[in-house]
PDB file of C-alpha atoms in Angstrom:
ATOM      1  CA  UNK E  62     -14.413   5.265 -28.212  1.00 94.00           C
ATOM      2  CA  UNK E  63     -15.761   5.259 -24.522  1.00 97.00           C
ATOM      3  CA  UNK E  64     -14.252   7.755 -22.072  1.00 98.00           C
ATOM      4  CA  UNK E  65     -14.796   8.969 -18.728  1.00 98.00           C
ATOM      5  CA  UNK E  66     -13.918  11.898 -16.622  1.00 98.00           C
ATOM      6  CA  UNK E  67     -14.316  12.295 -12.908  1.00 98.00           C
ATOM      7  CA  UNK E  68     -14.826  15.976 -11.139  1.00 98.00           C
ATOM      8  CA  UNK E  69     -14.892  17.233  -8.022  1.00 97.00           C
ATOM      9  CA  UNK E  70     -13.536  18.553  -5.017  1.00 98.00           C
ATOM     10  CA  UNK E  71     -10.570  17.576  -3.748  1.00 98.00           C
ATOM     11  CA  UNK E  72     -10.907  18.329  -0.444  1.00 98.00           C
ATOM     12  CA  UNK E  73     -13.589  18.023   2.170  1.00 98.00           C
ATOM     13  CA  UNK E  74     -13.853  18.807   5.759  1.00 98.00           C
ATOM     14  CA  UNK E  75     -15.076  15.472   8.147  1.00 98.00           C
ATOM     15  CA  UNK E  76     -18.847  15.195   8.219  1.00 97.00           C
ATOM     16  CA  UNK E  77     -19.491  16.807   4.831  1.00 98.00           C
ATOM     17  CA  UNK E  78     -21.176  15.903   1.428  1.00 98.00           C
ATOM     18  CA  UNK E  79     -19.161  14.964  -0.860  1.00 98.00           C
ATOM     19  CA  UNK E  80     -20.291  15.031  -4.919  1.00 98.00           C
ATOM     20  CA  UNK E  81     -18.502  13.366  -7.681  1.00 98.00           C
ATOM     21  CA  UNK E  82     -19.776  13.851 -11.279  1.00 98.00           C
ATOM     22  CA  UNK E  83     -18.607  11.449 -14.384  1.00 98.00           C
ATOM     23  CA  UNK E  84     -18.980  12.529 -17.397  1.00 98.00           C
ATOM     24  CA  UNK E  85     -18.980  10.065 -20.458  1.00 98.00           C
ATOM     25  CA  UNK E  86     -18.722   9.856 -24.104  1.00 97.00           C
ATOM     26  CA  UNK E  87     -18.987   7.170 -26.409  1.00 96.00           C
ATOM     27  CA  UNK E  88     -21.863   5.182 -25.212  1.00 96.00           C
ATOM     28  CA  UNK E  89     -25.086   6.131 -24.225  1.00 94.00           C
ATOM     29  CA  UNK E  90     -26.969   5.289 -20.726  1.00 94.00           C
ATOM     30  CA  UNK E  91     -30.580   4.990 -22.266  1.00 92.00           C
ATOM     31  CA  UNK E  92     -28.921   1.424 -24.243  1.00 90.00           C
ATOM     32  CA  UNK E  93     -30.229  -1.663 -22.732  1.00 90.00           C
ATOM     33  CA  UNK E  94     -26.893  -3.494 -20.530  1.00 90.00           C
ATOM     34  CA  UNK E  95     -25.155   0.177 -20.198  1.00 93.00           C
ATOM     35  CA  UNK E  96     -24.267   0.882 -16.797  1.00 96.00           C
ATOM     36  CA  UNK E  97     -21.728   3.588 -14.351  1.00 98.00           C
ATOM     37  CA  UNK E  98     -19.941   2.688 -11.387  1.00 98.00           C
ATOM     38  CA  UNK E  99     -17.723   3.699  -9.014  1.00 98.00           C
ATOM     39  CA  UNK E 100     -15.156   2.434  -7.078  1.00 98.00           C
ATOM     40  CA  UNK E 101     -12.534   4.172  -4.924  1.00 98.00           C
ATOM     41  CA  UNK E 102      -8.688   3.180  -4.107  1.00 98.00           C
ATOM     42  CA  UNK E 103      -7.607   4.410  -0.405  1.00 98.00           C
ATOM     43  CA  UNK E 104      -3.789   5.501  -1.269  1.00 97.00           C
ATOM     44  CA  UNK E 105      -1.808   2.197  -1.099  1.00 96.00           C
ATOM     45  CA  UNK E 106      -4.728   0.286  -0.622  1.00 97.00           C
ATOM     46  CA  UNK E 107      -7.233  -2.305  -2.856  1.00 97.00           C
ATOM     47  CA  UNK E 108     -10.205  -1.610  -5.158  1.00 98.00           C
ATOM     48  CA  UNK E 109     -13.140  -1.240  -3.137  1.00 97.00           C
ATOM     49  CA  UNK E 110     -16.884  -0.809  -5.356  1.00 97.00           C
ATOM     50  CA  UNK E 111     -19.356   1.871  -4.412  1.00 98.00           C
ATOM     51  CA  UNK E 112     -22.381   2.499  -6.435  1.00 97.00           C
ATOM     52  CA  UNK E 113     -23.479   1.343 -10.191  1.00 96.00           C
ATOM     53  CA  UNK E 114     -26.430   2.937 -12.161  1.00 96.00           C
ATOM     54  CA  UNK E 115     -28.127   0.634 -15.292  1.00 95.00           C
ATOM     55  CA  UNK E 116     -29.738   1.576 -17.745  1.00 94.00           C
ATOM     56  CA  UNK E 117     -33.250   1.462 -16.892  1.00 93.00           C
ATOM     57  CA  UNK E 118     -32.734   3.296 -13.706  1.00 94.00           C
ATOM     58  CA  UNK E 119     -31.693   0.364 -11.391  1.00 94.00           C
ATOM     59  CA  UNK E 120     -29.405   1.019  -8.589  1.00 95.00           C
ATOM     60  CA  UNK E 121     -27.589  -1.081  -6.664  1.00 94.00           C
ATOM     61  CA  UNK E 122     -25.129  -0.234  -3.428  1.00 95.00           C
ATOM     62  CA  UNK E 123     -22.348  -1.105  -1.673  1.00 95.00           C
ATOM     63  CA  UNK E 124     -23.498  -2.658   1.808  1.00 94.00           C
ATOM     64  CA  UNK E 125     -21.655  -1.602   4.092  1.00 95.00           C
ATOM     65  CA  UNK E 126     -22.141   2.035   2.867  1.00 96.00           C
ATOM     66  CA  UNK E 127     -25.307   1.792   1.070  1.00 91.00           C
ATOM     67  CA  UNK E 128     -26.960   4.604   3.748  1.00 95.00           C
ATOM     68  CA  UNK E 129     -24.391   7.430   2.786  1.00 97.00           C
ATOM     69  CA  UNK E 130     -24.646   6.992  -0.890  1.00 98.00           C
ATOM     70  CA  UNK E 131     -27.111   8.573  -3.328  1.00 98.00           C
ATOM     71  CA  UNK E 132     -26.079   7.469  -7.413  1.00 98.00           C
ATOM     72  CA  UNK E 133     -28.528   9.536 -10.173  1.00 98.00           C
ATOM     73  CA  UNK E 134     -27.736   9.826 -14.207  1.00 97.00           C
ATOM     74  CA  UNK E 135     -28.377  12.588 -16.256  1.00 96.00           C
ATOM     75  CA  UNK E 136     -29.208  10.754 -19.704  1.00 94.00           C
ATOM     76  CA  UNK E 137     -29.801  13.751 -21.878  1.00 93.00           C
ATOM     77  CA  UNK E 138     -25.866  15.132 -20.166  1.00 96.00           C
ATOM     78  CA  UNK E 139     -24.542  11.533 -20.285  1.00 97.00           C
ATOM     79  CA  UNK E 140     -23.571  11.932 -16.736  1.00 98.00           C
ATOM     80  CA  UNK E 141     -23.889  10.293 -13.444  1.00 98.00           C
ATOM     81  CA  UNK E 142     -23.421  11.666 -10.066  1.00 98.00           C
ATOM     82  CA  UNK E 143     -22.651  10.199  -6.645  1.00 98.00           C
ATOM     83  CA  UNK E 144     -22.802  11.391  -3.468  1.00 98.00           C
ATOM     84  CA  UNK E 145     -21.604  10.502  -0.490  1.00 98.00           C
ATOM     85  CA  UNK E 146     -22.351  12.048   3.577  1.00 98.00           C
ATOM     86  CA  UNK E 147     -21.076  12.339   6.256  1.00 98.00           C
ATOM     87  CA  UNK E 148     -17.414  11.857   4.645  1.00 98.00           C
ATOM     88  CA  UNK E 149     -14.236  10.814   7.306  1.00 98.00           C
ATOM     89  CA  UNK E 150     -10.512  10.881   7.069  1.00 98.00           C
ATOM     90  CA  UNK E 151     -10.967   7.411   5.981  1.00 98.00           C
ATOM     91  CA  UNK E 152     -12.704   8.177   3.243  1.00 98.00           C
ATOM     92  CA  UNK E 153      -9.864   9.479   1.399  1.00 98.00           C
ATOM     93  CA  UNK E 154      -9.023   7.823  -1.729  1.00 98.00           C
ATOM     94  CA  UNK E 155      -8.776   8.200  -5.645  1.00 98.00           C
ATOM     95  CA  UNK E 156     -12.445   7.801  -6.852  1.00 98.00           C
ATOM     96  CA  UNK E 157     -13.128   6.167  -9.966  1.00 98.00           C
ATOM     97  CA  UNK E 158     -16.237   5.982 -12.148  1.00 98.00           C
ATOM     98  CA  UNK E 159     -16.215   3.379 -14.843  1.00 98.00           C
ATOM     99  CA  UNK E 160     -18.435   1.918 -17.749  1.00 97.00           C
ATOM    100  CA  UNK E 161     -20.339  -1.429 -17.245  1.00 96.00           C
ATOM    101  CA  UNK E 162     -21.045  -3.734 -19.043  1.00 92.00           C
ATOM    102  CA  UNK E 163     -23.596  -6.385 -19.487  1.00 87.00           C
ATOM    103  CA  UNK E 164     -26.584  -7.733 -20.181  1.00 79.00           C
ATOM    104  CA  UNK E 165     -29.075  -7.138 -17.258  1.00 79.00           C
ATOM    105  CA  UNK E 166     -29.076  -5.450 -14.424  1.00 74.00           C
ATOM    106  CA  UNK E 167     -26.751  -7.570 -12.305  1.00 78.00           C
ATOM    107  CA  UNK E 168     -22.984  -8.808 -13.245  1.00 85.00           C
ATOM    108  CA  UNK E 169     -21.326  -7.880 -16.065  1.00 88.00           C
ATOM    109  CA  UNK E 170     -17.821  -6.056 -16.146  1.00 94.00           C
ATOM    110  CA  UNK E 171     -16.182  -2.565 -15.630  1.00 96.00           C
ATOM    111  CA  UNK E 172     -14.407  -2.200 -19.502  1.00 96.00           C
ATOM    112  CA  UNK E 173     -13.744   1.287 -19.362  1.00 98.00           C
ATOM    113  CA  UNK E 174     -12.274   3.784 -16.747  1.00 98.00           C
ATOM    114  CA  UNK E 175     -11.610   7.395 -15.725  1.00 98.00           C
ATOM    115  CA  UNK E 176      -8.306   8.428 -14.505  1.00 98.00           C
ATOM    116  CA  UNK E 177     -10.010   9.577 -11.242  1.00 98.00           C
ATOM    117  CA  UNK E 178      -9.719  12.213  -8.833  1.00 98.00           C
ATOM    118  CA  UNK E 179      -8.447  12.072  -5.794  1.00 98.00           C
ATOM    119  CA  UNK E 180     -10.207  13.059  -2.531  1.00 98.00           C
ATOM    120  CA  UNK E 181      -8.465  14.232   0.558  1.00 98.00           C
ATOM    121  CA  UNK E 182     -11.026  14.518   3.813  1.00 98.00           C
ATOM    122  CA  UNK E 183      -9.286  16.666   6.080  1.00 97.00           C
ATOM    123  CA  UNK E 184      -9.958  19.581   8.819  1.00 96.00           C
TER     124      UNK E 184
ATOM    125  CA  UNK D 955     -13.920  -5.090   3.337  1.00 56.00           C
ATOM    126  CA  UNK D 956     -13.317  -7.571   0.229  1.00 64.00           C
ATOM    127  CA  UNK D 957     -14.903 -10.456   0.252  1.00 84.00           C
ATOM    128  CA  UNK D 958     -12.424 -11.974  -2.430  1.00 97.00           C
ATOM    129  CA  UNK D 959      -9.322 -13.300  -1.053  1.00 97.00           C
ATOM    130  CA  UNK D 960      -5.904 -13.271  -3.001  1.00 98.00           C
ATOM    131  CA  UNK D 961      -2.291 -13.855  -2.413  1.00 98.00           C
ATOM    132  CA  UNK D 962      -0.526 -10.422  -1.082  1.00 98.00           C
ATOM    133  CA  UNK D 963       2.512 -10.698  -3.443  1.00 98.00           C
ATOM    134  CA  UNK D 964       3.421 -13.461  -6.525  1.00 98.00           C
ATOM    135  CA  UNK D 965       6.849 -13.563  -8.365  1.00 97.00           C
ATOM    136  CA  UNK D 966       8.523 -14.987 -10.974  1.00 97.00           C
ATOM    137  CA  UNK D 967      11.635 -14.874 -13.230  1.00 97.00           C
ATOM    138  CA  UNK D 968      11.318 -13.527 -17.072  1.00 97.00           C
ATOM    139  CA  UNK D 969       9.538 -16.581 -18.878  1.00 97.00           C
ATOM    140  CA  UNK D 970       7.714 -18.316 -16.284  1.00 98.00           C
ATOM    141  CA  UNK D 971       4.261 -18.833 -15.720  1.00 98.00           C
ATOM    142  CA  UNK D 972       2.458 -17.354 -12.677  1.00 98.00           C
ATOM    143  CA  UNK D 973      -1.134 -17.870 -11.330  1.00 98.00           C
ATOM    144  CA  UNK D 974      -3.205 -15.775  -9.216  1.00 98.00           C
ATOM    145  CA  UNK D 975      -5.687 -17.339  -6.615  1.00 98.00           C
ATOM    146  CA  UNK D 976      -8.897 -15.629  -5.714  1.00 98.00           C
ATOM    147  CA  UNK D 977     -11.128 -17.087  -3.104  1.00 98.00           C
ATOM    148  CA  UNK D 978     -14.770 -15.940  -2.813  1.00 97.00           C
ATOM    149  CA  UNK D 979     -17.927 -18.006  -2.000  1.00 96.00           C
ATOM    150  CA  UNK D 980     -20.981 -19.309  -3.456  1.00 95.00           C
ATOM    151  CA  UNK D 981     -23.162 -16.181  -3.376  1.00 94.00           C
ATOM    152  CA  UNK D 982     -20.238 -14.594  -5.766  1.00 95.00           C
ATOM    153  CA  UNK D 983     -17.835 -16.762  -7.623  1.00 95.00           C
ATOM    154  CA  UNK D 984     -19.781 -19.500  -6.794  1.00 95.00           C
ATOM    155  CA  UNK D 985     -22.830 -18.286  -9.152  1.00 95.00           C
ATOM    156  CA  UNK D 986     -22.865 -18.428 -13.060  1.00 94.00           C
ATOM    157  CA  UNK D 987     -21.305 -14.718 -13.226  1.00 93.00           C
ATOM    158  CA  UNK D 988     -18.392 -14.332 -14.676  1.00 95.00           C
ATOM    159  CA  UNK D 989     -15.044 -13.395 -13.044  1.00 96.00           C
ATOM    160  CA  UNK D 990     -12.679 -10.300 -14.216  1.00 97.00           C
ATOM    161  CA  UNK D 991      -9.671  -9.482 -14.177  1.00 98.00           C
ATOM    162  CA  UNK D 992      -7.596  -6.332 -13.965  1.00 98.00           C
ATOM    163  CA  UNK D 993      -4.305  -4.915 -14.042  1.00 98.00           C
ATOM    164  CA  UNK D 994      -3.422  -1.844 -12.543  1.00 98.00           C
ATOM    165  CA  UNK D 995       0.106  -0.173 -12.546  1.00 97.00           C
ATOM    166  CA  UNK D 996       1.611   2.299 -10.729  1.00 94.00           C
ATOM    167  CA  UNK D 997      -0.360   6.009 -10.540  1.00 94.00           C
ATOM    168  CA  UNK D 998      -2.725   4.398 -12.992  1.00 97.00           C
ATOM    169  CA  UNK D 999      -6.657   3.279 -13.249  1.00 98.00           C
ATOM    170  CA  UNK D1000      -7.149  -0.625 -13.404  1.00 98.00           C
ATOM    171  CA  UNK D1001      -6.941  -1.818 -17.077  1.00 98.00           C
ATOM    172  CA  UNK D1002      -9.289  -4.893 -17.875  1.00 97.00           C
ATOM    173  CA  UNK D1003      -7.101  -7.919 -18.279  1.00 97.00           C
ATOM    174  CA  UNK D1004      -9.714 -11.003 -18.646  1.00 97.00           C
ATOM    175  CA  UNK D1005     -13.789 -11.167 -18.378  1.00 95.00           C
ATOM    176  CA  UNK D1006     -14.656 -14.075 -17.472  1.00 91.00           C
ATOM    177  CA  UNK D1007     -12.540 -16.803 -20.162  1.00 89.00           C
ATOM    178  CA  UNK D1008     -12.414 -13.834 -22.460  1.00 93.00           C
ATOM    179  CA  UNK D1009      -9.595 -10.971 -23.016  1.00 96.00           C
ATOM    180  CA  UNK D1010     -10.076  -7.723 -24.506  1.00 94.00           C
ATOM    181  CA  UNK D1011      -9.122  -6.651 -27.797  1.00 95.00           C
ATOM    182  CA  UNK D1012      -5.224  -6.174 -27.243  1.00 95.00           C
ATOM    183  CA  UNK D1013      -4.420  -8.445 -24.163  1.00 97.00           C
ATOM    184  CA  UNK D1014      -2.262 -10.726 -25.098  1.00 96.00           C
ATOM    185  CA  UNK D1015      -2.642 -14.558 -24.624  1.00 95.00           C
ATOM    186  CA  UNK D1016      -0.109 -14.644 -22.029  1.00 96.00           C
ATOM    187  CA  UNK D1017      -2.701 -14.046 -19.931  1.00 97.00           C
ATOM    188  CA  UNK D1018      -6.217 -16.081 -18.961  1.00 97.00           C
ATOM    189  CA  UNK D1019      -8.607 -17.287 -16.782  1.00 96.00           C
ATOM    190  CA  UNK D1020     -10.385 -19.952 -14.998  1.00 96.00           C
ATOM    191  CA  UNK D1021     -13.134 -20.413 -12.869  1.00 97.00           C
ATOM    192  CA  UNK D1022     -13.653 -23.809 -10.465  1.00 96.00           C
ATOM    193  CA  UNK D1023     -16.861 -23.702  -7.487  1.00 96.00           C
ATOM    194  CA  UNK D1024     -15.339 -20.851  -5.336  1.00 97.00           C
ATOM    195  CA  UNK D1025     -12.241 -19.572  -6.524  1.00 97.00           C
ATOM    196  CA  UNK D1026     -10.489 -18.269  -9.356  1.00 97.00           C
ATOM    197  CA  UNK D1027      -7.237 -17.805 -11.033  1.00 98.00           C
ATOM    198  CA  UNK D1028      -5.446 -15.985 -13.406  1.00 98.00           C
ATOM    199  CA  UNK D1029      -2.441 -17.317 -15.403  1.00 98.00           C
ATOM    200  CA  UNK D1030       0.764 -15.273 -16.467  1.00 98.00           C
ATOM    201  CA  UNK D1031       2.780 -17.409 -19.120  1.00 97.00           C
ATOM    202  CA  UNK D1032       5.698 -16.175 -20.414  1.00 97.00           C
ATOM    203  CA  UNK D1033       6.023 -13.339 -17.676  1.00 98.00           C
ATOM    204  CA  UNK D1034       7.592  -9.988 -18.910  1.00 97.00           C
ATOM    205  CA  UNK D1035       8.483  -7.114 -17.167  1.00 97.00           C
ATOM    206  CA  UNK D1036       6.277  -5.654 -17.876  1.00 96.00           C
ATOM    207  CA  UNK D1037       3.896  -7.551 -16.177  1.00 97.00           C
ATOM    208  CA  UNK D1038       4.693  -6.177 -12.942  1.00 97.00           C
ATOM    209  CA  UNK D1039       1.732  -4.600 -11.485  1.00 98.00           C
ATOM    210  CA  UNK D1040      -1.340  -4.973  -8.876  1.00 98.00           C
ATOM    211  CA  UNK D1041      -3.771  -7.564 -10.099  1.00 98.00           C
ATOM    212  CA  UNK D1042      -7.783  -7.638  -9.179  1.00 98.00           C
ATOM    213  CA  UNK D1043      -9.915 -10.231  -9.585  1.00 98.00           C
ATOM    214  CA  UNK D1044     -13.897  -8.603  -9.332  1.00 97.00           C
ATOM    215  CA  UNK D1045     -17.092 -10.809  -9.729  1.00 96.00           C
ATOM    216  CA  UNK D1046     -20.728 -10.259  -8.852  1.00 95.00           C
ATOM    217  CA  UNK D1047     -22.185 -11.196  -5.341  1.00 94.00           C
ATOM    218  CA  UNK D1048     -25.995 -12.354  -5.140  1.00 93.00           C
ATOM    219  CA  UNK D1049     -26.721 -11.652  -1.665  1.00 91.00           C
ATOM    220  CA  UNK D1050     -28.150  -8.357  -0.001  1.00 90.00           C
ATOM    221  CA  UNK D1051     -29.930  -7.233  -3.043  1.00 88.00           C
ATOM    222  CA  UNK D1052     -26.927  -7.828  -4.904  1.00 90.00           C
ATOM    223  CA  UNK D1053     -23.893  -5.987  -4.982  1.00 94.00           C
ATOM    224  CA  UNK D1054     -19.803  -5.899  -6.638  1.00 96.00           C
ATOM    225  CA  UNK D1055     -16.601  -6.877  -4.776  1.00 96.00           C
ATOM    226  CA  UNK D1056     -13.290  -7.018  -5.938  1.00 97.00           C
ATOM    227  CA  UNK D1057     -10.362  -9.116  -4.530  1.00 97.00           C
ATOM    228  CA  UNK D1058      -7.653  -8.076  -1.810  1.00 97.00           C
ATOM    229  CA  UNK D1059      -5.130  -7.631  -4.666  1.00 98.00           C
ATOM    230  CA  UNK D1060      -1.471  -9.406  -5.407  1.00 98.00           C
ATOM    231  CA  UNK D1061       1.028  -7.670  -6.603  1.00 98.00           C
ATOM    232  CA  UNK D1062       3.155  -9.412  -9.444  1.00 98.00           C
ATOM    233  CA  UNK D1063       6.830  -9.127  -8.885  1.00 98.00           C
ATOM    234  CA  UNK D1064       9.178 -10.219 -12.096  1.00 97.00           C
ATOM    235  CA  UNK D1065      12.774 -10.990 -10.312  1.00 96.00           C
TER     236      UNK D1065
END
């Protein structure tokens, strides 16, 4: 059975770091097609993806805020981090991290997700 | 910031059959990657609903998908209650290095 967990803080001052960790069970991120990403929900708001991390280290970014995000794994803790700078009021939202799917490093599907945590950016 | 456009709101009485539109282009739905579906309700994480023409074990048939060029859909038959909920469509996108996008989201109103 595949779960995942988010934690972190949750609540950051504007123009800080933020760090989320997800920690997983039930799969392992050294199997060829595994992947983690995460997406984050603005309250009221739609889906919007972040960061994913494949199995054989491949990364790939949101766009339009590919220069404030950093995504590593931790094989041997079956964990993956991301983190995000220079965080804004806008960036509040419920973060998710999720499993993926697939068979390469590109497409595939998000089966499996935390409940996420939500993060508040306020002074 | 989605690239994937869908309807705002869909309804429909107890029985009927819905369908979801999701309009994208040809560097995401318009590619051989598949197109997913999920369903989120209230105060809870997205639940996947269809990958690609595919459900997972324990969605029921009521609900499926299509694909045609650059759009998408997702059918509700026999709409239940508890069917209301946010629905997501999410698919691949080729271009700048490659990246995921989900839809705007429609929320599914049974009357």
């Amino acid at each position: 059975q595949i779960t995942l967990k988010e934690s972190g803080p949750t609540l950051v001052k504007p123009t800080q770091t933020l760090t989320l960790t997800c920690t997983f069970s039930g799969f392992s991120l050294s199997t060829s097609g595994a992947g983690v990403g995460w997406i984050r929900q603005p309250p009221g708001k739609a889906l919007e993806w972040l960061a994913v991390i494949y199995w054989n280290g491949d990364k790939r970014h949101n766009p339009s805020l590919k220069t404030r995000l950093t995504i590593t794994k931790d094989t041997s803790k079956n964990q993956v981090v991301l983190t995000m700078t220079n965080m804004d009021p806008v960036d509040t939202a419920t973060y998710y991290c999720a499993h993926r799917r697939g068979s390469a490093s590109s497409g595939g599907t998000f089966d499996f997700w935390g409940q996420g945590t939500m993060v508040t950016v306020s002074s | 910031q989605s690239v994937l456009t869908q309807p705002p709101s869909v309804s429909g009485a107890p029985g009927q059959r819905v369908t979801i539109s999701c309009t994208g282009s040809s560097s995401n739905i318009g590619t051989d990657y598949t197109v997913q579906w999920y369903q989120q309700l209230p105060g809870t994480p997205p639940k996947l609903l269809v990958y690609g023409s595919d459900r997972p074990s324990g969605v029921p048939d009521r609900f499926s998908g299509t694909k045609s060029g650059t759009s998408a859909s997702l059918a509700i038959t026999g709409l239940q209650a508890e069917d209301e909920a946010d629905y997501y469509c999410q698919s691949y996108d080729t271009s700048l290095s490659g990246h995921y996008v989900f839809g705007t989201g429609t929320k599914v109103t049974v009357l």
